[in-house]
Every structure is written in C-alpha cells, then in structure tokens.
C-alpha positions as semicolon CSV with decimal commas, in nm:
position;residue;x (nm);y (nm);z (nm)
1;A;-7,066;5,429;2,861
2;E;-7,085;5,049;2,867
3;V;-7,168;5,047;3,237
4;Q;-7,467;5,279;3,179
5;A;-7,605;5,072;2,890
6;E;-7,606;4,749;3,088
7;P;-7,872;4,831;3,351
8;E;-8,104;4,963;3,079
9;E;-8,075;4,634;2,895
10;M;-8,151;4,445;3,215
11;V;-8,456;4,662;3,276
12;S;-8,589;4,612;2,924
13;E;-8,544;4,236;2,965
14;E;-8,741;4,247;3,290
15;V;-9,012;4,455;3,124
16;K;-9,038;4,202;2,843
17;E;-9,094;3,928;3,101
18;V;-9,334;4,122;3,323
19;A;-9,544;4,300;3,058
20;P;-9,719;3,990;2,920
21;K;-9,801;3,874;3,274
22;A;-9,944;4,215;3,361
23;E;-10,146;4,215;3,039
24;E;-10,278;3,868;3,118
25;A;-10,378;3,975;3,468
26;A;-10,553;4,284;3,331
27;E;-10,748;4,070;3,086
28;E;-10,855;3,837;3,367
29;V;-10,976;4,132;3,573
30;A;-11,168;4,269;3,273
31;E;-11,335;3,931;3,222
32;E;-11,434;3,918;3,590
33;Q;-11,577;4,270;3,570
34;K;-11,782;4,173;3,262
35;E;-11,919;3,870;3,446
36;T;-11,998;4,079;3,754
37;A;-12,177;4,338;3,539
38;A;-12,374;4,065;3,362
39;T;-12,473;3,913;3,697
40;A;-12,580;4,255;3,827
41;Q;-12,784;4,315;3,511
42;E;-12,955;3,976;3,551
43;A;-13,031;4,048;3,916
44;K;-13,179;4,388;3,823
45;E;-13,397;4,231;3,553
46;T;-13,515;3,966;3,799
47;L;-13,604;4,240;4,049
48;D;-13,789;4,438;3,782
49;E;-13,990;4,128;3,687
50;T;-14,069;4,058;4,052
51;E;-14,192;4,417;4,105
52;E;-14,416;4,399;3,798
53;K;-14,600;4,088;3,924
C-alpha cells in the first residue's frame, strides 16, 4: 500500500508546482488576446472614420 501512495504524492507535488505556472501563462495569453482585440477594434474604428470622410 505504501508503494502505491508514494507516486500519487509525487504527482500532487508536481501539480502544485506546475499549476501556478500554467495559470500565469494562461493569464498572460488572456492579456495578449485583450490587447489584440483592442487593437483590432481601434483599427476597425479608424477604417470606419476613413470611409465616412
């Protein structure tokens, strides 16, 4: 029984280390997507203004 419990503990330790890094990376990607969307929106507005003139 002890042998089976050990790998699980190791895995949970690895998950504890990796999870915050994955979360951080996901947040960075989300920020980049927001910026890209904002830039696209600005470009669209600029185009709309150009077409109106």
